[in-house]
PDB file of C-alpha atoms in Angstrom:
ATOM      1  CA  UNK A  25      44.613 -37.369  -5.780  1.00 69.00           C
ATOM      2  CA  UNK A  26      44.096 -34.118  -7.497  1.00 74.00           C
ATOM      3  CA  UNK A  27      41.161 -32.960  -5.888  1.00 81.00           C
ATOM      4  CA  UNK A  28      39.828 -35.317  -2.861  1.00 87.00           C
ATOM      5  CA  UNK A  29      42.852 -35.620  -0.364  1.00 89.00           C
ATOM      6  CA  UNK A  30      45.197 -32.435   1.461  1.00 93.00           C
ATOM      7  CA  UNK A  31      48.466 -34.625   2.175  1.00 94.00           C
ATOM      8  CA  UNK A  32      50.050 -38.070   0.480  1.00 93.00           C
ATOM      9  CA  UNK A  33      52.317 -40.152   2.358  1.00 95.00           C
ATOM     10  CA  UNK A  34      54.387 -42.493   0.038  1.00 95.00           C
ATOM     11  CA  UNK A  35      54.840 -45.971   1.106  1.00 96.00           C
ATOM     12  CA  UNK A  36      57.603 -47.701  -0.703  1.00 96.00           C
ATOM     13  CA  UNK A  37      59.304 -51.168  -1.327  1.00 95.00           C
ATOM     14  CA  UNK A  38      62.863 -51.472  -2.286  1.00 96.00           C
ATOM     15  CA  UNK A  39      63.529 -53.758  -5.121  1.00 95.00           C
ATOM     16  CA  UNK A  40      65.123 -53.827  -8.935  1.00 95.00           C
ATOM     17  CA  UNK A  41      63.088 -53.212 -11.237  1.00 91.00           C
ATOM     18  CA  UNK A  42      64.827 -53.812 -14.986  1.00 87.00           C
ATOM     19  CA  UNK A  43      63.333 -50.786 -16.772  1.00 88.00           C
ATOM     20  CA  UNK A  44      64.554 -48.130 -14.042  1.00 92.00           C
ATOM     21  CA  UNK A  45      67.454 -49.911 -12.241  1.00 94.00           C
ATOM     22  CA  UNK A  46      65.982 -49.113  -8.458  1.00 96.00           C
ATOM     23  CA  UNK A  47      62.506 -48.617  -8.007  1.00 94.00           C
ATOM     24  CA  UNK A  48      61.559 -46.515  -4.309  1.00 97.00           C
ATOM     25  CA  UNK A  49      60.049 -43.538  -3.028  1.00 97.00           C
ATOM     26  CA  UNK A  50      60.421 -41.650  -6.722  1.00 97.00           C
ATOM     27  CA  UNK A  51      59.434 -44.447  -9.184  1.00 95.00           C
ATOM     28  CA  UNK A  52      56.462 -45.779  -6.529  1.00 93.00           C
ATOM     29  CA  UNK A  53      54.750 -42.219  -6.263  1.00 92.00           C
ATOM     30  CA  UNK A  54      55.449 -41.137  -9.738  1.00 92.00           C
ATOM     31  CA  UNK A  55      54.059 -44.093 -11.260  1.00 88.00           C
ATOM     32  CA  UNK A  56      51.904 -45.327  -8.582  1.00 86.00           C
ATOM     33  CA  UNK A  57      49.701 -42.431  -9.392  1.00 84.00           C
ATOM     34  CA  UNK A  58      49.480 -43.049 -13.175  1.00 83.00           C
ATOM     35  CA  UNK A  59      47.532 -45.812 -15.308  1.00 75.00           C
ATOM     36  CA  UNK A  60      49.385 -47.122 -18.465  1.00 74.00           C
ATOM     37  CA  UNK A  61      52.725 -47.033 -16.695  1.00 71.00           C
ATOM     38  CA  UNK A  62      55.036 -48.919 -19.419  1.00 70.00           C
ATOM     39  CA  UNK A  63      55.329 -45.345 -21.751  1.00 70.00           C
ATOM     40  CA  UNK A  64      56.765 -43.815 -18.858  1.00 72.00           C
ATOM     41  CA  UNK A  65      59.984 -46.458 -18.467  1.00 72.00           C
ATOM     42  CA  UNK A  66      61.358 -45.284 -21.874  1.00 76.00           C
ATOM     43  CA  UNK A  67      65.018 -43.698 -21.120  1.00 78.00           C
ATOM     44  CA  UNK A  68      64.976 -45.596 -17.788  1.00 77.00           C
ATOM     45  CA  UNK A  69      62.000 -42.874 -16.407  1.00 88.00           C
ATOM     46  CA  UNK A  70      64.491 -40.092 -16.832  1.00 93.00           C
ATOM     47  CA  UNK A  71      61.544 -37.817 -18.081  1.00 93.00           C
ATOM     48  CA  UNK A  72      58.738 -39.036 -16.722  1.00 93.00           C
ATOM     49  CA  UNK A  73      59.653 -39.102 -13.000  1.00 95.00           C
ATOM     50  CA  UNK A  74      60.748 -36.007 -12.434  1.00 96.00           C
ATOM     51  CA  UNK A  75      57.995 -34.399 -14.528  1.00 95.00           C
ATOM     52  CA  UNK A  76      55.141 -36.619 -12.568  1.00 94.00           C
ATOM     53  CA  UNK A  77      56.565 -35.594  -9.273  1.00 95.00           C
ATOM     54  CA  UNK A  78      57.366 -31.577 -10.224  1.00 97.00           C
ATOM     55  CA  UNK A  79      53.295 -31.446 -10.415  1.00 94.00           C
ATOM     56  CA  UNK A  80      51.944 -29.523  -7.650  1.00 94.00           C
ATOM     57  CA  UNK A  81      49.105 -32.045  -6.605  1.00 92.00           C
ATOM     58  CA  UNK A  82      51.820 -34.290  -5.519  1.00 93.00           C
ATOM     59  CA  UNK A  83      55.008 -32.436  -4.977  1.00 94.00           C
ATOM     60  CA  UNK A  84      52.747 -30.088  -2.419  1.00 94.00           C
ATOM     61  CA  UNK A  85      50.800 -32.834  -0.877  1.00 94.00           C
ATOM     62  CA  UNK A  86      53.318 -35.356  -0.272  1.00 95.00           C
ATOM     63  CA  UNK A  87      54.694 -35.033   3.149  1.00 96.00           C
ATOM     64  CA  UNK A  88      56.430 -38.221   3.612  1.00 97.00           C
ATOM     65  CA  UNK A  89      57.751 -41.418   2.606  1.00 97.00           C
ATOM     66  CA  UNK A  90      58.200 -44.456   4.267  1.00 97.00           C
ATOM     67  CA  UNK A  91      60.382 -46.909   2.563  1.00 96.00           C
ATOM     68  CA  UNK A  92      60.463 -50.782   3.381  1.00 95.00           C
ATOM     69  CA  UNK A  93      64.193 -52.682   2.745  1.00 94.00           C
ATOM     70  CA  UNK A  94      63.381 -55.848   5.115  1.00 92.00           C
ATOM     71  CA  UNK A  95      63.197 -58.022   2.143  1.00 92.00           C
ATOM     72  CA  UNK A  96      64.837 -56.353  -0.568  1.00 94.00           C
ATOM     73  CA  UNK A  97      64.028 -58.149  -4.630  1.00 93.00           C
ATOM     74  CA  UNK A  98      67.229 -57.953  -6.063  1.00 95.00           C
ATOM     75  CA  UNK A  99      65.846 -59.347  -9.286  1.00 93.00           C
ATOM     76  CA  UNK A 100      63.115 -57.579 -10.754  1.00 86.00           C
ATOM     77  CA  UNK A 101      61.405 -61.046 -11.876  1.00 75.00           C
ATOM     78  CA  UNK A 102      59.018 -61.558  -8.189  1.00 64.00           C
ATOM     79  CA  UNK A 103      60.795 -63.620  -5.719  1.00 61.00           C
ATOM     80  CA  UNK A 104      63.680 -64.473  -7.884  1.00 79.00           C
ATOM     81  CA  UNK A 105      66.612 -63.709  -5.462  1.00 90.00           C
ATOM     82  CA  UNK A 106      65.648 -61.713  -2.189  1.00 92.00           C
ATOM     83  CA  UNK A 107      67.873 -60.346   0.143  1.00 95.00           C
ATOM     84  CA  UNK A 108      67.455 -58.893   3.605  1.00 94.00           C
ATOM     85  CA  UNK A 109      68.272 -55.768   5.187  1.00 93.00           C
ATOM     86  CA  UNK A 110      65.629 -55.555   8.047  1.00 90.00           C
ATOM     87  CA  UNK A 111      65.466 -51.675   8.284  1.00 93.00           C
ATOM     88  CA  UNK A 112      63.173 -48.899   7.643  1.00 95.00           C
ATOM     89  CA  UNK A 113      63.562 -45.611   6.217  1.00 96.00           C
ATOM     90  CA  UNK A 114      61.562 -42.467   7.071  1.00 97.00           C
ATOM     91  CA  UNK A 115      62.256 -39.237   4.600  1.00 97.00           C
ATOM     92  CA  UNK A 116      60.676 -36.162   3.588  1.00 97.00           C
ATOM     93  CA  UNK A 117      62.927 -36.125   0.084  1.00 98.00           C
ATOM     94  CA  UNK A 118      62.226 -38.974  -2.142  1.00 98.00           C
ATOM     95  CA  UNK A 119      65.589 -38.401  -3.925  1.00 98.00           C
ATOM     96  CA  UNK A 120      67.621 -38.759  -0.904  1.00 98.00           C
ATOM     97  CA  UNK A 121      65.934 -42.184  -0.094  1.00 98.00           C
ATOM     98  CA  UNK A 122      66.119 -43.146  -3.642  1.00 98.00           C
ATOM     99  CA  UNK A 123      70.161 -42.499  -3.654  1.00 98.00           C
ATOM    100  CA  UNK A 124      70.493 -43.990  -0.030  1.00 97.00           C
ATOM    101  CA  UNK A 125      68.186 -47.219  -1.595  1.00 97.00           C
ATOM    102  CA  UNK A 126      70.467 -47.380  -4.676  1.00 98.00           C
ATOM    103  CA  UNK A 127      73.306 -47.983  -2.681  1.00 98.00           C
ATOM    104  CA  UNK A 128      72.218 -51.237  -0.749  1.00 97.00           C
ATOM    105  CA  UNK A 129      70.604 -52.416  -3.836  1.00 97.00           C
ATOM    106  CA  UNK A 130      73.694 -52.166  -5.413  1.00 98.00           C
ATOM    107  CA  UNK A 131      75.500 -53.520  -1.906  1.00 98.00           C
ATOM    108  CA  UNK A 132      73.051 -56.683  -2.236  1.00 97.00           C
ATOM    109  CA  UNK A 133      73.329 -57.453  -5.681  1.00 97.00           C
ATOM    110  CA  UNK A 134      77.200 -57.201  -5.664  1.00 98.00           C
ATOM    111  CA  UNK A 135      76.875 -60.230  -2.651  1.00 97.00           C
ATOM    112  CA  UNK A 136      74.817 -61.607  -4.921  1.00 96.00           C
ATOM    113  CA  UNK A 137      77.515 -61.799  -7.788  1.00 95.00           C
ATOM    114  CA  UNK A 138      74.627 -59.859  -9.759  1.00 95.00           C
ATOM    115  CA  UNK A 139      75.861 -56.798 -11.836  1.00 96.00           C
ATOM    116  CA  UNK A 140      75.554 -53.197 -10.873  1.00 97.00           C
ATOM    117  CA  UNK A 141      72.588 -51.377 -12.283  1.00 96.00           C
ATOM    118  CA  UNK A 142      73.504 -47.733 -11.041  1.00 96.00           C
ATOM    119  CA  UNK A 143      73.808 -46.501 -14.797  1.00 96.00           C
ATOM    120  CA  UNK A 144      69.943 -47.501 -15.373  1.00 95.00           C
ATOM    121  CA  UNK A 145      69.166 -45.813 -11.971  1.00 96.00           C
ATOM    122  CA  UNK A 146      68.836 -42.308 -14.283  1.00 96.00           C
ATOM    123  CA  UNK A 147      65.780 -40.829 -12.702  1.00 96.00           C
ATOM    124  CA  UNK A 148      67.221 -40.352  -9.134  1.00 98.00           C
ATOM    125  CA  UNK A 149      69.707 -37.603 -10.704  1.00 98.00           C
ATOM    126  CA  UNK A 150      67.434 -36.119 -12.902  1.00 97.00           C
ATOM    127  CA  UNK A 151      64.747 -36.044  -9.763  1.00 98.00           C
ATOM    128  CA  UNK A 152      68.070 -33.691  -8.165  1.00 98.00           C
ATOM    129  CA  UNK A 153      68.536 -31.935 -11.158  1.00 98.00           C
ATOM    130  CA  UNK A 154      64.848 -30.580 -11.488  1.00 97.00           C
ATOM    131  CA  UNK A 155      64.881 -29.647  -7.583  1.00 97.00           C
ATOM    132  CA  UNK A 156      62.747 -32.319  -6.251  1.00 98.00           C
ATOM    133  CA  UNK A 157      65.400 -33.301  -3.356  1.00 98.00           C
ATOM    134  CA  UNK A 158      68.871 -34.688  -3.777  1.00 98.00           C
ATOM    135  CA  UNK A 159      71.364 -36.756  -4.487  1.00 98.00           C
ATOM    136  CA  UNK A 160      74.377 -35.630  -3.105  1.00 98.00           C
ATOM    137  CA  UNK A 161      75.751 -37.970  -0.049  1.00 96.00           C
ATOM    138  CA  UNK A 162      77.394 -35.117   1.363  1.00 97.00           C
ATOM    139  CA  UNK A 163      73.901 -32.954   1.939  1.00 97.00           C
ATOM    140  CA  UNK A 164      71.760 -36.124   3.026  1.00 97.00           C
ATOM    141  CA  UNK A 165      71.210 -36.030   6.932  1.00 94.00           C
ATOM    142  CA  UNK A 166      71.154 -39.713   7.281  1.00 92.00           C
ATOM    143  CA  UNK A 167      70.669 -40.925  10.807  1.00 90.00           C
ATOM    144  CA  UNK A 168      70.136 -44.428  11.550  1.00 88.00           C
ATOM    145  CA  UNK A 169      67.880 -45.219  14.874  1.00 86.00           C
ATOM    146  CA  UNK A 170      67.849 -48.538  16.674  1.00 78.00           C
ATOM    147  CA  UNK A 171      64.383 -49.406  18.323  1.00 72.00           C
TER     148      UNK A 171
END
């Protein structure tokens, strides 16, 4: 990762997870490229995250993400309670897929009568607020393409 490869391209399943709230494109990279990955989910991975994914071997070699929502965990226990969404997201800014991913996450849960875990989800705004993409709905160019 450090040395070896040029460019990373994130692939990404969106479930719960109960440590983080959402786990996607941030979480998966950040901590997909670590070993001993439970002291990073202290403060919901507020800290860790951002400061995994500011490092230049993978903020300058990862040049896309590809997240999977067909089959969505809702509950971060495997196979618990699944629902379905049947897309697939393509982004070049993990923080804009994370806040995008949050939001049907939360959508699916809600259907689910489960409770909202957007105030664990802390690591998608502190991703924004150390300038590794964002989070604001209003600057995401979300297009949706039907193949």
């Amino acid at each position: 990762m450090t040395k070896d490869i040029t460019k990373l391209i994130n692939i990404a399943v969106l479930k719960h997870n109960e440590d983080s709230g959402v786990t996607w494109a941030t979480k998966n990279i950040a901590l997909g490229v670590t070993t001993n990955k439970v002291r990073f989910h202290i403060d919901f991975c507020a800290k860790a995250i951002p400061e995994i994914l500011a490092q230049p071997c993978i903020k300058d070699k990862t040049v896309l993400h590809i997240g999977e929502a067909a089959k969505i965990s809702t509950v971060s226990v495997a196979g618990a309670q699944i629902a379905r969404d049947n897309r697939i997201f393509f982004s070049r800014d993990p923080v804009a897929m994370d806040r995008i991913g949050l939001d049907i996450l939360e959508d699916k849960r809600a259907a689910q009568g489960l409770a909202s875990v957007r105030a664990e989800a802390t690591h998608i705004a502190a991703c924004a607020k150390r300038g590794l993409g964002t989070d604001d709905l209003a600057r995401i160019d979300y297009r949706q393409i039907r193949a």
